[in-house]
Structure formats: C-alpha cells, structure tokens
Coordinates of C-alpha atoms in Angstrom, one line a residue:
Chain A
X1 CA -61.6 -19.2 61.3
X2 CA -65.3 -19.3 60.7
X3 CA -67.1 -20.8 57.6
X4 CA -67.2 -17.3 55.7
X5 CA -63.5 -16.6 56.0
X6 CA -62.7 -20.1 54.9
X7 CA -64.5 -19.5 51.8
X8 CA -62.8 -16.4 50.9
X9 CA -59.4 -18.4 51.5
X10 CA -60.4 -21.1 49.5
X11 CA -61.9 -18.4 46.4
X12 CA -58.3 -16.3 46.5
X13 CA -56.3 -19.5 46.3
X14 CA -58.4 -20.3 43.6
X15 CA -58.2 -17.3 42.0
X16 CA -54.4 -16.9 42.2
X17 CA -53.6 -20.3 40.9
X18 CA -56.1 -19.9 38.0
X19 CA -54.1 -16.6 37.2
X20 CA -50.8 -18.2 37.5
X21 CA -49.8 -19.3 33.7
X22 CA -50.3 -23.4 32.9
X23 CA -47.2 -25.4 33.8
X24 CA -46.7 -28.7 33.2
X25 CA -46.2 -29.6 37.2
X26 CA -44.2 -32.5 37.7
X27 CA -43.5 -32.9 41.4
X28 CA -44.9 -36.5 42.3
X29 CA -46.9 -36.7 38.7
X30 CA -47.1 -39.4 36.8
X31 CA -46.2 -38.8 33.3
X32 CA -46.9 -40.9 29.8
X33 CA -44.4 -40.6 27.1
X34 CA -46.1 -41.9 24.0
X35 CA -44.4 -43.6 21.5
X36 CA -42.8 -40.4 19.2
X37 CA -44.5 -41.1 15.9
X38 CA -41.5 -40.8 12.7
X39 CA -42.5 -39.8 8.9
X40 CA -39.2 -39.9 6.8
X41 CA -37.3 -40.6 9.8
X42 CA -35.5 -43.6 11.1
X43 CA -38.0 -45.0 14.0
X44 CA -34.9 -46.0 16.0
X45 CA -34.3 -42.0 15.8
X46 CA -37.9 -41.7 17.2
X47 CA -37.1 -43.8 20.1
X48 CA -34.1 -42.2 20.2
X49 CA -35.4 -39.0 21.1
X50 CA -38.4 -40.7 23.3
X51 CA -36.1 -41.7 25.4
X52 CA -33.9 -38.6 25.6
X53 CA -36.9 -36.1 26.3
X54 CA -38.4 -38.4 29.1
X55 CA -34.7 -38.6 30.7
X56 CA -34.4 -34.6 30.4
X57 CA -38.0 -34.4 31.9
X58 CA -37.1 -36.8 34.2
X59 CA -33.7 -35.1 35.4
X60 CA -35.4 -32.1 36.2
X61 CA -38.5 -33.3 38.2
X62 CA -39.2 -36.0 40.5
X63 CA -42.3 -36.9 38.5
X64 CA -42.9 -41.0 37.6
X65 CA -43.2 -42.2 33.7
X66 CA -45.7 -45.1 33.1
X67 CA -44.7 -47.6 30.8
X68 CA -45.7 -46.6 27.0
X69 CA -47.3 -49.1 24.7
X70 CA -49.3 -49.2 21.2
X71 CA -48.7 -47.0 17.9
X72 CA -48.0 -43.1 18.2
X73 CA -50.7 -40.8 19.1
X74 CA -51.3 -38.1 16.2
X75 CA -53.8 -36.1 18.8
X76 CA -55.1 -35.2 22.4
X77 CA -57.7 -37.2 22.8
X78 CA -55.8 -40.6 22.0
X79 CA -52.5 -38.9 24.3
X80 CA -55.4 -38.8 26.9
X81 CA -57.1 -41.6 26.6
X82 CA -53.9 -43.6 27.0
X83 CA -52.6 -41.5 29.9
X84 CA -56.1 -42.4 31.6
X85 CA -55.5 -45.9 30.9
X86 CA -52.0 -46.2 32.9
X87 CA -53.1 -43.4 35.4
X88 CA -51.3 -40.9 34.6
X89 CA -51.5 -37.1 34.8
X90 CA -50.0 -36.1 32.4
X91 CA -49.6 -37.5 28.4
X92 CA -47.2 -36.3 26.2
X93 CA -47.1 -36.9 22.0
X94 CA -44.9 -36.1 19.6
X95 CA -43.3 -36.8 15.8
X96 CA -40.1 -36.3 13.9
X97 CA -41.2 -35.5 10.5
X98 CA -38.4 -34.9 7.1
X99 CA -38.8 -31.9 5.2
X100 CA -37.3 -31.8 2.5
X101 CA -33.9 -33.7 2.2
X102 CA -32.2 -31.4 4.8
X103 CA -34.9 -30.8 7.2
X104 CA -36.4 -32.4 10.7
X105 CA -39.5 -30.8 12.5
X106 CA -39.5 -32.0 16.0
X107 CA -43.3 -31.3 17.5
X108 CA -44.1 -32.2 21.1
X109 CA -47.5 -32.0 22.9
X110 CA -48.1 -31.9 26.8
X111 CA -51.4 -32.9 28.0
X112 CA -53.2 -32.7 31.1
X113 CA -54.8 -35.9 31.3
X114 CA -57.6 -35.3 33.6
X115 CA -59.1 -32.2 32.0
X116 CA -57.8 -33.2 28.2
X117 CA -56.3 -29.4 28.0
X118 CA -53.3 -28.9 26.3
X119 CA -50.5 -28.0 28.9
X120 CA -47.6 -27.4 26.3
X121 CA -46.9 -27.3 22.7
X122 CA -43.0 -27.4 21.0
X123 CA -41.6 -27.2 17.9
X124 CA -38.1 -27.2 16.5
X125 CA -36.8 -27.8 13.0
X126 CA -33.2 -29.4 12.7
X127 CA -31.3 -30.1 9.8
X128 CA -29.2 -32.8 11.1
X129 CA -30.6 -35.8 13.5
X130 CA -27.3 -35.1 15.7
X131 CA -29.0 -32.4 17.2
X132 CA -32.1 -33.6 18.0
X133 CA -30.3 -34.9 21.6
X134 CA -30.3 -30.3 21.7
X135 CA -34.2 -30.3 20.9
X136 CA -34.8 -33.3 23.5
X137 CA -33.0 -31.2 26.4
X138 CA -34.4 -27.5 25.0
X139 CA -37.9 -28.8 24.9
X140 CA -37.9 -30.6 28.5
X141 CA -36.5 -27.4 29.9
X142 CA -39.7 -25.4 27.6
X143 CA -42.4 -28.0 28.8
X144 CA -41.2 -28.0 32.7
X145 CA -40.5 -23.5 32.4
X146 CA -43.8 -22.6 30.8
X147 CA -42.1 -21.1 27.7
X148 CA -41.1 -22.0 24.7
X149 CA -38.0 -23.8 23.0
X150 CA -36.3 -20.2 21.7
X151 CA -36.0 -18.9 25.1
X152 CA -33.9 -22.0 25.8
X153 CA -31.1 -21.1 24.0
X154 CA -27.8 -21.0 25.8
X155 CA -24.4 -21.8 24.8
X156 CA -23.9 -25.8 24.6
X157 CA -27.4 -26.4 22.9
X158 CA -28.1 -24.3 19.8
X159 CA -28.4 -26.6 16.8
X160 CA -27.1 -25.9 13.4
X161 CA -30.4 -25.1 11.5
X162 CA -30.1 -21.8 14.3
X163 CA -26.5 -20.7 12.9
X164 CA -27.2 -20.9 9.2
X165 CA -24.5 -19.6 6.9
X166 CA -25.4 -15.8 5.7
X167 CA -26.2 -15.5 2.2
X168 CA -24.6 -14.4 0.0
X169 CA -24.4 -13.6 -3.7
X170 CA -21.4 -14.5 -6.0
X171 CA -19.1 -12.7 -8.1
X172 CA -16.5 -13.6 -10.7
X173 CA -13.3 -13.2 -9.5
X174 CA -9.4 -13.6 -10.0
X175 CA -5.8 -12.9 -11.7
X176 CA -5.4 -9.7 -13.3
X177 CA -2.3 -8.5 -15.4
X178 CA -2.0 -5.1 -17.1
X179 CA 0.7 -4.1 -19.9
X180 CA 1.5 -0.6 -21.5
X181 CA 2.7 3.0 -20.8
X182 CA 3.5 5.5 -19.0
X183 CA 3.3 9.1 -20.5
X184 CA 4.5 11.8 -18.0
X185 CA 2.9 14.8 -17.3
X186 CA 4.3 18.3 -16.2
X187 CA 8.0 18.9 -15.2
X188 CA 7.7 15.3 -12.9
X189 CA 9.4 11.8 -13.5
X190 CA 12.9 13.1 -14.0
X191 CA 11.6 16.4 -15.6
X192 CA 12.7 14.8 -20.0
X193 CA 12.8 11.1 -19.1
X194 CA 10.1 10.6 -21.4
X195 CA 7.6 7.6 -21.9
X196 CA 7.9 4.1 -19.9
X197 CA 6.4 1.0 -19.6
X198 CA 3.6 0.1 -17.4
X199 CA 2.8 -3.3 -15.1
X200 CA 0.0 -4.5 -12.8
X201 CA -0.9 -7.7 -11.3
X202 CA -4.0 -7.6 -9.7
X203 CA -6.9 -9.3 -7.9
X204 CA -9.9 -8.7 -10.1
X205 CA -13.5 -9.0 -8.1
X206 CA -16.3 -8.4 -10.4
X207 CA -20.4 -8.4 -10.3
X208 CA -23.2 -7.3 -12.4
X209 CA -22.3 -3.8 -12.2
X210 CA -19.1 -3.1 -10.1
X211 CA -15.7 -4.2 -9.5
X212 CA -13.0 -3.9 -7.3
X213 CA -9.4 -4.2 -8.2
X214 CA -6.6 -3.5 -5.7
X215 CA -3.3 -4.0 -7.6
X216 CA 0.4 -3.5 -7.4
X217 CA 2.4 -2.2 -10.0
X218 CA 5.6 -1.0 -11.8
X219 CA 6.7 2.3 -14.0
X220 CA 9.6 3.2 -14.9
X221 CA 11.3 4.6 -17.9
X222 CA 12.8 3.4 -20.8
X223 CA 15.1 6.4 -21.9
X224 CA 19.3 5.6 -22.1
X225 CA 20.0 8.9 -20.7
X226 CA 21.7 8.1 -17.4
X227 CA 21.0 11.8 -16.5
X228 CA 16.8 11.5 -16.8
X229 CA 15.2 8.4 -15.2
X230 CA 12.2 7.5 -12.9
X231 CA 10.6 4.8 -11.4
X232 CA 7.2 4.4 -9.6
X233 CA 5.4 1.3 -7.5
X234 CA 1.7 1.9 -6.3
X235 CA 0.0 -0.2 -4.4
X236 CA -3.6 0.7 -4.9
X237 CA -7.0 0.0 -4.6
X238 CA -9.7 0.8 -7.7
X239 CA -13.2 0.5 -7.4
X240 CA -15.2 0.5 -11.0
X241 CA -18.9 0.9 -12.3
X242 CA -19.6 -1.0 -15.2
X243 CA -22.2 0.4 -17.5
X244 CA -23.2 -2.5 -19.3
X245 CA -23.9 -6.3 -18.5
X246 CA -22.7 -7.5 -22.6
X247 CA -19.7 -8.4 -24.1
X248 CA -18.5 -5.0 -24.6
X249 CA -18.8 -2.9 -21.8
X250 CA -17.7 0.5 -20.9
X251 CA -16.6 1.1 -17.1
X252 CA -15.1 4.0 -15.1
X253 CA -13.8 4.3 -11.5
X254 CA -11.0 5.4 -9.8
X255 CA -9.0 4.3 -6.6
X256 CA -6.3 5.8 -4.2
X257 CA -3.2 4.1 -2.5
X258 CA 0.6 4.3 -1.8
X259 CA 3.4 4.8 -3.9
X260 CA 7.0 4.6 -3.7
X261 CA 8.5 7.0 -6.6
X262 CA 12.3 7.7 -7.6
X263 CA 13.7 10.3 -10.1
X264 CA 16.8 11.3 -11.6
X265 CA 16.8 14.5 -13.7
X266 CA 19.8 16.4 -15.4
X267 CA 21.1 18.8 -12.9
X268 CA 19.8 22.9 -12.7
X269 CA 22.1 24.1 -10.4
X270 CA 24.4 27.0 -11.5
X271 CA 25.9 29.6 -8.8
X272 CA 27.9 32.7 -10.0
X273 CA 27.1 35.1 -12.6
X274 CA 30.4 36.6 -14.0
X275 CA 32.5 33.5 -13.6
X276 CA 29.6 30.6 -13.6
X277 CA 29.5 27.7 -12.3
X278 CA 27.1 24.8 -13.3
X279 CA 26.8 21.5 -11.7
X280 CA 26.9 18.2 -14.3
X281 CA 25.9 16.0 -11.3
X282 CA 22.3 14.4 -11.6
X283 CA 20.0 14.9 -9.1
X284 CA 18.7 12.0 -7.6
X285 CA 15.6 11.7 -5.2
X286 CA 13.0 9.3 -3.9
X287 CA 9.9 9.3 -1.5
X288 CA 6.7 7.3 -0.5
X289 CA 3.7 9.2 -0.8
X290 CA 0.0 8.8 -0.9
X291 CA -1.6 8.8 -4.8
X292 CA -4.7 8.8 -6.4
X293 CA -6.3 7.7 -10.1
X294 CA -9.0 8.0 -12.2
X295 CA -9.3 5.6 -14.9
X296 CA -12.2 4.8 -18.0
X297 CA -12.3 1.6 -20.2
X298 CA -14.0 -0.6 -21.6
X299 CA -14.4 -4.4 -20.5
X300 CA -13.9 -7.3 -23.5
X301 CA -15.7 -10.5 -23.4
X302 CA -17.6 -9.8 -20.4
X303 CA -19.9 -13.0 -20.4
X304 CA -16.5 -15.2 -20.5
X305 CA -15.0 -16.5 -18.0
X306 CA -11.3 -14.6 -19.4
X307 CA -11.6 -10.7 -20.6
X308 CA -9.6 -7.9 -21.3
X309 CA -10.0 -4.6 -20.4
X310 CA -8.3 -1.7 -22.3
X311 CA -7.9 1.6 -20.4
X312 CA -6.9 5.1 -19.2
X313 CA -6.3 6.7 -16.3
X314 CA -5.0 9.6 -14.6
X315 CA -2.5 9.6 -11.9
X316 CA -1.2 11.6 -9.2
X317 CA 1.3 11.3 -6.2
X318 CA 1.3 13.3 -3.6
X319 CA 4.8 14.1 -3.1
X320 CA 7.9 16.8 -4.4
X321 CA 10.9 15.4 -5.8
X322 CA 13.6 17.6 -6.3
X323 CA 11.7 20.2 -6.0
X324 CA 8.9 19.4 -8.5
X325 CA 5.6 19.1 -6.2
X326 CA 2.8 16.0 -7.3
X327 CA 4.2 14.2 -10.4
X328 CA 1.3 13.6 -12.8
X329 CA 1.2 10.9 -15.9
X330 CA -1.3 9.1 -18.3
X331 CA -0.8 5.5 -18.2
X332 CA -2.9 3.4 -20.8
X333 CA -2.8 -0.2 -21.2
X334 CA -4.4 -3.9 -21.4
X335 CA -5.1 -6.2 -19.3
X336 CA -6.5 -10.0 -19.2
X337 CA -8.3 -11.1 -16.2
X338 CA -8.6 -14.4 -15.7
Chain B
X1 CA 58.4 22.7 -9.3
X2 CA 58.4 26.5 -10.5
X3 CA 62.6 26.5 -10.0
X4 CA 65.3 25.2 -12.3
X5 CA 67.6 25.4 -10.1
X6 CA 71.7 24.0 -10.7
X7 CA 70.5 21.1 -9.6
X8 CA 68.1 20.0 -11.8
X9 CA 70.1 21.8 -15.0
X10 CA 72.6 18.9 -14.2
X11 CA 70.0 16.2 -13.9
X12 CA 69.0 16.9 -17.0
X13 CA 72.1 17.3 -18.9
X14 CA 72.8 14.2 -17.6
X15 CA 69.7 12.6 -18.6
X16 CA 70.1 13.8 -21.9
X17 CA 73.7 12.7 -22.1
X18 CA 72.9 9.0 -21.1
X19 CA 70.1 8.8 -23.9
X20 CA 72.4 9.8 -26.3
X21 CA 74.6 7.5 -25.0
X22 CA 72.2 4.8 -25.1
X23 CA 71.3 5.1 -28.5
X24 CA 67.8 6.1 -28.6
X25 CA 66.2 4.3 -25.8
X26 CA 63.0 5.9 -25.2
X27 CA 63.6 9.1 -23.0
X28 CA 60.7 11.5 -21.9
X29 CA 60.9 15.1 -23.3
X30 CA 62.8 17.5 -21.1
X31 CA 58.7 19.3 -20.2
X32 CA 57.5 16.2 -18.7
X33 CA 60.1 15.5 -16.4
X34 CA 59.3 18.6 -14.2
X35 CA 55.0 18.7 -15.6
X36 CA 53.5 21.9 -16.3
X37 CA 56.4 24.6 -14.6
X38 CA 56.2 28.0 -15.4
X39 CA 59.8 30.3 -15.3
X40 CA 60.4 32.7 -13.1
X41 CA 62.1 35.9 -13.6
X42 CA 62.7 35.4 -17.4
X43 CA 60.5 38.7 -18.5
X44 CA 56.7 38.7 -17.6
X45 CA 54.0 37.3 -19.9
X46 CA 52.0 39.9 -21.4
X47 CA 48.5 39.2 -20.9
X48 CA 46.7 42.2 -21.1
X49 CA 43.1 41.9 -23.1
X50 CA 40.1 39.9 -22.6
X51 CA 40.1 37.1 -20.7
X52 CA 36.9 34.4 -20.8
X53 CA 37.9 31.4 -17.6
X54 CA 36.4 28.2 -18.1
X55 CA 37.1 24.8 -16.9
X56 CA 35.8 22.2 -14.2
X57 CA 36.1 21.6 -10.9
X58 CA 34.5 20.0 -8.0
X59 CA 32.2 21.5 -5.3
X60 CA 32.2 19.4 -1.5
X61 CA 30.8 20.2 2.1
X62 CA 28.0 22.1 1.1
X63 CA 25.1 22.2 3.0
X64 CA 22.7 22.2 -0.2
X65 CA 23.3 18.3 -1.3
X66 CA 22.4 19.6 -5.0
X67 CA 25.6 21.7 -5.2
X68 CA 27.7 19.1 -4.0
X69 CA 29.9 16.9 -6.9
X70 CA 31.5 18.1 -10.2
X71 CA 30.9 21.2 -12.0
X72 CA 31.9 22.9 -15.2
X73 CA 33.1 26.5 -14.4
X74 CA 32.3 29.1 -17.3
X75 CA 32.7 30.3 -20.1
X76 CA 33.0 33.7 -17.9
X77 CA 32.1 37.2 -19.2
X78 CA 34.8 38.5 -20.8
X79 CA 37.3 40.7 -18.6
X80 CA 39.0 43.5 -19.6
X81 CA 42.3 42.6 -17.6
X82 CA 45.3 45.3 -17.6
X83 CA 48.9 45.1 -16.2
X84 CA 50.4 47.6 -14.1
X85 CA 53.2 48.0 -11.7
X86 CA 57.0 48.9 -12.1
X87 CA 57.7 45.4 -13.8
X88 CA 54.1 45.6 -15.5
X89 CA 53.3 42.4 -13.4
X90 CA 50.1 43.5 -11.2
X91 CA 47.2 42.1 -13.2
X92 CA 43.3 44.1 -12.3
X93 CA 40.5 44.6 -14.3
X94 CA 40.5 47.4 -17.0
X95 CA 36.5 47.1 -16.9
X96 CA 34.9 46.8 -13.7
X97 CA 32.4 44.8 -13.2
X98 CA 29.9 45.2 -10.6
X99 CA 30.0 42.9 -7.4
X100 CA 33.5 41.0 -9.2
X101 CA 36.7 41.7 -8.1
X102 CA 39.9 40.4 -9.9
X103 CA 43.5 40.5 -8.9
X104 CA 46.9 38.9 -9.4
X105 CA 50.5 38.5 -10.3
X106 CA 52.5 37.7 -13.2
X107 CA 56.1 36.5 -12.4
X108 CA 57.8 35.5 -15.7
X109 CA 55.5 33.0 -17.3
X110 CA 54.2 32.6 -14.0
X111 CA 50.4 33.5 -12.7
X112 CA 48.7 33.8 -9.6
X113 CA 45.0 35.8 -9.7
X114 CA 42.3 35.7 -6.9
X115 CA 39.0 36.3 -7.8
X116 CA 36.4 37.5 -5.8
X117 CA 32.3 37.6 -6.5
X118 CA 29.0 38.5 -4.7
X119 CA 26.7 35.8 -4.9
X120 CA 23.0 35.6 -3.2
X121 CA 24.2 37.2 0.1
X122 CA 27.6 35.5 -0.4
X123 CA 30.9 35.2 -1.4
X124 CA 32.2 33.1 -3.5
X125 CA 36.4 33.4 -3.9
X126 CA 38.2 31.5 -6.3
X127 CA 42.3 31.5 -6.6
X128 CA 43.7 30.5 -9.9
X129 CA 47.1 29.3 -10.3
X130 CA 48.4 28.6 -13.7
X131 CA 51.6 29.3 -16.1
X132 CA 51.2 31.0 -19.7
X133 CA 50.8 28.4 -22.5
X134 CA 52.9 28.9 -25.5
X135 CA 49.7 29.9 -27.6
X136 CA 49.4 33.0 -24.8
X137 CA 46.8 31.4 -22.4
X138 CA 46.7 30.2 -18.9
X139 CA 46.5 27.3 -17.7
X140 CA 46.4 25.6 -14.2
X141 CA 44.4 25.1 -11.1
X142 CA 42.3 26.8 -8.8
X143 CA 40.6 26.1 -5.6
X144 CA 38.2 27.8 -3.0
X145 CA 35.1 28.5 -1.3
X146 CA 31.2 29.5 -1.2
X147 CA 28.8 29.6 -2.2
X148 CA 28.2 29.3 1.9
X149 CA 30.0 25.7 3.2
X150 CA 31.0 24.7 -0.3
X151 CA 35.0 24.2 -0.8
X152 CA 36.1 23.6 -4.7
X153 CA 39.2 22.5 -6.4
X154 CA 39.7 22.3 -10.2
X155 CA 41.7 22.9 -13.2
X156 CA 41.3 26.3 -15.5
X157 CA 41.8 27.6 -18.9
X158 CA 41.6 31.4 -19.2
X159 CA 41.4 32.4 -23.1
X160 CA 43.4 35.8 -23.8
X161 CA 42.6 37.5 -26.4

C-alpha cells in the first residue's frame, strides 16, 4: 500500500469513528468511581449505590476501577483531575439529592479523562431508596449503551416513582334508602289494585354536579282485595344532574334496568251470550322485563355529610301481563343518603 | 235415585216405624234419605213460560288457562219455553233465538234439557238435569263442553215464570 492510500485509510477510519455516537468504551479501561456525593440522603446510601453502579459497570465490561479517595466531586474538571491522578480513562461523578420528603434525584456523570468531555449524563428520580439498586443497574446499562436511563426499562427494574397511582378526584359516596308510593297508571298493576308502597336501598355516588345511583327495590300493593294485587322489583341503574352546588338543590335524571313484576286482577273472561258464562277465577301473571325511569327532585342538605332527597319519577316496564302491554306508575318518595 | 221402588217404600215405613218406636230419637226427614229425587210418572210438571238459568259451575282442560276454574253461569235471557207432545212432556223454545237451541224432557217432576249455542266459531253444549222444586222451578246439575277443549260440570237453577 503506498503512503497516499495509507492516508486515505487512516482519514476514513477517522472519519467513521468520529461519526459513530460517544460511548463510554470500557473494554480494558480503567475507570474512577468517585465518591457519590449525598444532600438529605444517608451517606451510607451513597456508598450504597457507589458500589452498586461500579459492580453493574463492572459486570458488563472487562474494564479496571481505580481505587477512589477524597470528598465527592460536584463537576468535570475535579472528576478529571482525579481520574488523571490514578490514571484512569475514564471518571465518573454523581449525587443522591432529597426532594421533598418523598423524592430522590439520582444524577450520574461519565467523563472522558484525557480530553475532559463529557461521555454520559443520567438522571433518575425515585421515591423510595429501595429502588435506587433499579437506577444503579438502569444507568450502567445507559452509560455502557449510549442512551439514556428510559430506554432501559424492562420488566424486573422499573421503580415505583415510574408506576404512580392515577389521579383521581373524590366524591361523596354511600347508603341510600327510599320510602313512599306507588300510584298506578293505565289498566296495569292488577288493572284496580290501587296505590302501594315504595322501597329502595341504594348505593349513592355523588360529585359537584352528578350522581349515580344504581338501586334495588320493592312495590307492591296494599289493597285487601285478594282478586286485585301486584308486585314489582327493579334493579336499576340512575344517573342524575344536579343543578346546584347549595343546600337545596334541584336534580333530574333518569336510569334503565330489570324488573321482575307480578299481577293479579279480577277476572274478564265470559263465553256465551244467551246462557253466559263468567269466570270468578283471578288471573294471575308474572314476567321479567326490561324498564326504564325518569325521575326530578330536589337534594336536602347537600353540604352535609347525610341528605335527603324528595322525588318523582316515571316508570315503565317493558312487558304484557295478562294481556295489558307496558305497565306504567308514579312513584314518589324520600330518601336519606348517608 | 229417581225410583221408589217396593223396596225402598218398606225401608222407609220401617224407618219411620222404629222412630216412633224409639220415642223421638232424632230421625232424618223421609226427602233426605233418598237427596234431591224427582217422581216419575206421577203427572208432568207444567213448566211452560220463561225460563232465566243461572248457577255455577266449573270449566277444566281448556287450552286458554284464563278459562280454566270456577264460573258463575247466567242469569240467561229469558226463554220462551213451551211443552208439546202426546203427554205434553217435550219441552222447545216458543221464541227462537238465533244460534241457541233448547230441548228436553219432562217425566213427572222429572227434567232433562240439552242446550245447544254458537259461540266464536264454536259450540258450546250444556245438559241440564234437575227435578221441579215445589215453588215450580228446576233445580239440579249440568255438565258439558266448549268453548273448544273446555269440559264443565255444575249445579243450576232455572227460574219459571
């Protein structure tokens, strides 16, 4: 090869290492891990991690680590002046600083000693010290890969402070219970069987403006007549505006669900028209059908921790017994939440 | 239990014999030993008029569940009823009365009619048997069928007037 070609060589293996991005090389280096400085921290926790990152470096290079003495280095010229006076290649400095009460930020520095550059630069924040043996083994594998610590995250070494809880805000919430009445509407609910009482228990979730309800409940009628009865259990789900943030405030809403509802109703059955004949047996009948409401109140005592609610709502099931299609009632009635 | 027979004649002249024998232990009138009979062959009821039936019953083995179980039958129309027939004991209607048909027998206090009606596409037949009441009505029990499946038994009261 003559002299020319040579110097080409020796320009394009320049030129592609220059290109290539900064590493911290560590094959048969010798590295300087300076003392980790602490500020709210536990020194032991310092050393603690000192050790932990120059054993992760260590396990994944075949580089040598000179002996580290003296206070913490804070920058890169005192990281390279004591990497020059061990002979070493590379220096590395770092801290564990509190923030706060629930905070740690973990800051590493790689140097390259002979040129004072800065080869590397981590950060993590923690918010326990358990996981600064994660940080230790996240940044080694950073420092040694060319990248940084959140491309290091696998399964095994994400720390808490990555997996924080999602926020969320709070409502008041708890034991409902609803008393009053039933007032049929239409031919349904055993066709004269007349007003009945009304019960709910129910989970009450409230917020500024909305709540949600679902609820089970219990109608029936009161009436003696053994010929003319009903009786109805929804379990349903209500969902409510609330129009005002006081102590008396209006709300409307509505909700949807299941019912099971039974009837009986004096009978209606006659055959023959010259000599007649008219059944005295009660028809009975029963089904489980889909329903829907619509109710409008008004909440009591809104900005304690108890209120009552007085409402009304329209109901519907979706289902024919004996022959009468989608009974229909008012129900009105109070309720406490607790 | 429509014949008094020899038999039963000496039954109950015995019976009667031994209560008066017994000094006036309880004894049943001589009706209730034999229920409800009606006479045969002592002259035929006269029953000619209007008759209104009523009375209850009970409806089974119909297909329509709401028809099945008890039932009050009537008050009917009133029927114009006649009797006819060499011993004036055929009983029809005097009236007709459109998709109804009435029949029967009188054999001394003794009555059987059948009863016949068009109903929805059906028939509903009805057979009344009964014995003339000292006031002049009937009285008895009837059974059948229809509408459709339905089979009925029951008692009856027919008012003559």
């Amino acid at each position: 090869m003559n002299r020319q070609a040579l110097m080409l060589w020796i320009a394009a293996s320049t030129l592609l290492i220059g290109l290539a991005p900064e590493q911290a090389e560590a094959q048969d280096q010798k590295w300087l891990v300076t003392p980790i400085a602490t500020r709210g921290v536990e020194s032991y926790v310092g050393e603690t991690f000192k050790e932990i990152l120059q054993a992760e470096i260590s396990a994944r290079n075949s580089a040598a680590f000179m002996a580290a003495t003296g206070k913490p280095c804070g920058d890169v010229p005192c990281a390279r002046d004591r990497g020059r006076a061990v002979g070493a290649e590379v220096a590395l400095f770092g801290a564990l600083s509190a923030l706060g009460s629930a905070k740690i930020v973990a800051t590493v520095t790689v140097v390259d000693v002979p040129t004072g550059s800065v080869l590397s630069t981590q950060r993590m924040n923690v918010d326990r010290v358990e996981d600064l043996d994660k940080v230790a083994t996240r940044m080694a594998t950073a420092i040694l890969g060319g990248t940084n610590t959140e491309e290091t995250a696998e399964l095994g070494n994400i720390t808490e402070e990555e997996i924080p809880p999602a926020k969320r805000r709070e409502g008041d919430r708890g034991l409902g219970l609803r008393v009053g009445g039933i007032a049929p509407i239409g031919g349904g609910y055993g066709g004269d069987a007349g007003t009945g009482i009304l019960l709910d228990v129910s989970y009450w979730f409230e917020t500024n403006d909305f709540a949600i309800e679902p609820r089970w409940g219990l109608r029936f009628s009161t009436t003696s007549d053994e010929e003319a009865s009903y009786f109805e259990m929804p379990i349903d789900v209500g969902a409510y505006y609330i129009l005002s943030r006081s102590d008396f405030a209006p709300f409307v809403g509505g909700g949807a669900g299941i019912r099971f509802i039974s009837e009986t109703r004096p009978p209606d059955v006659e055959t023959g028209a010259v000599v007649t004949e008219t059944s005295t047996e009660p028809m009975d009948d029963s089904a489980w059908g889909f329903g829907t409401f619509a109710r409008a109140g008004f909440l009591l005592f809104r900005t304690y921790a108890l209120r009552v609610s007085v409402s009304v709502d329209y109901n519907i099931t979706f289902v024919t017994l004996n022959d009468e299609p989608n009974p229909q009632s008012l129900n009105f009635g109070i309720g406490v939440m607790f | 239990m429509r014949d008094t027979n020899p038999a039963i004649a000496h039954l109950a002249l015995t019976s009667l014999l031994a209560c008066a024998l017994l000094g006036g232990l309880a004894c049943e009138p001589l009706e209730a030993l034999y229920g409800d009979t009606c006479s045969l062959g002592e002259g035929t009821a006269v029953l000619e008029g209007e008759w209104v039936i009523s009375g209850e019953g009970t409806r089974e083995g119909c297909l329509d569940e709401d028809l099945n179980g008890s039932f009050k039958l009537g008050p009917s129309i009133a029927l114009r009823v006649e009797q006819s027939g060499a011993n004036n004991d055929k009983i029809t209607l005097l009236t007709p009365v459109s998709g109804f048909a009435l029949d029967g027998q009188i054999n001394g206090s003794c009555v059987d009619i059948s009863t016949e009606e068009d109903w929805k596409g059906g028939i509903i037949l009805r057979h009344y048997s009964g014995v003339v009441t000292p006031g002049g009505n009937i009285e008895g029990t009837f059974s059948g069928s229809g509408p459709a499946s339905c089979q009925v038994d029951g008692t009856f009261v027919i008012e003559v007037n």
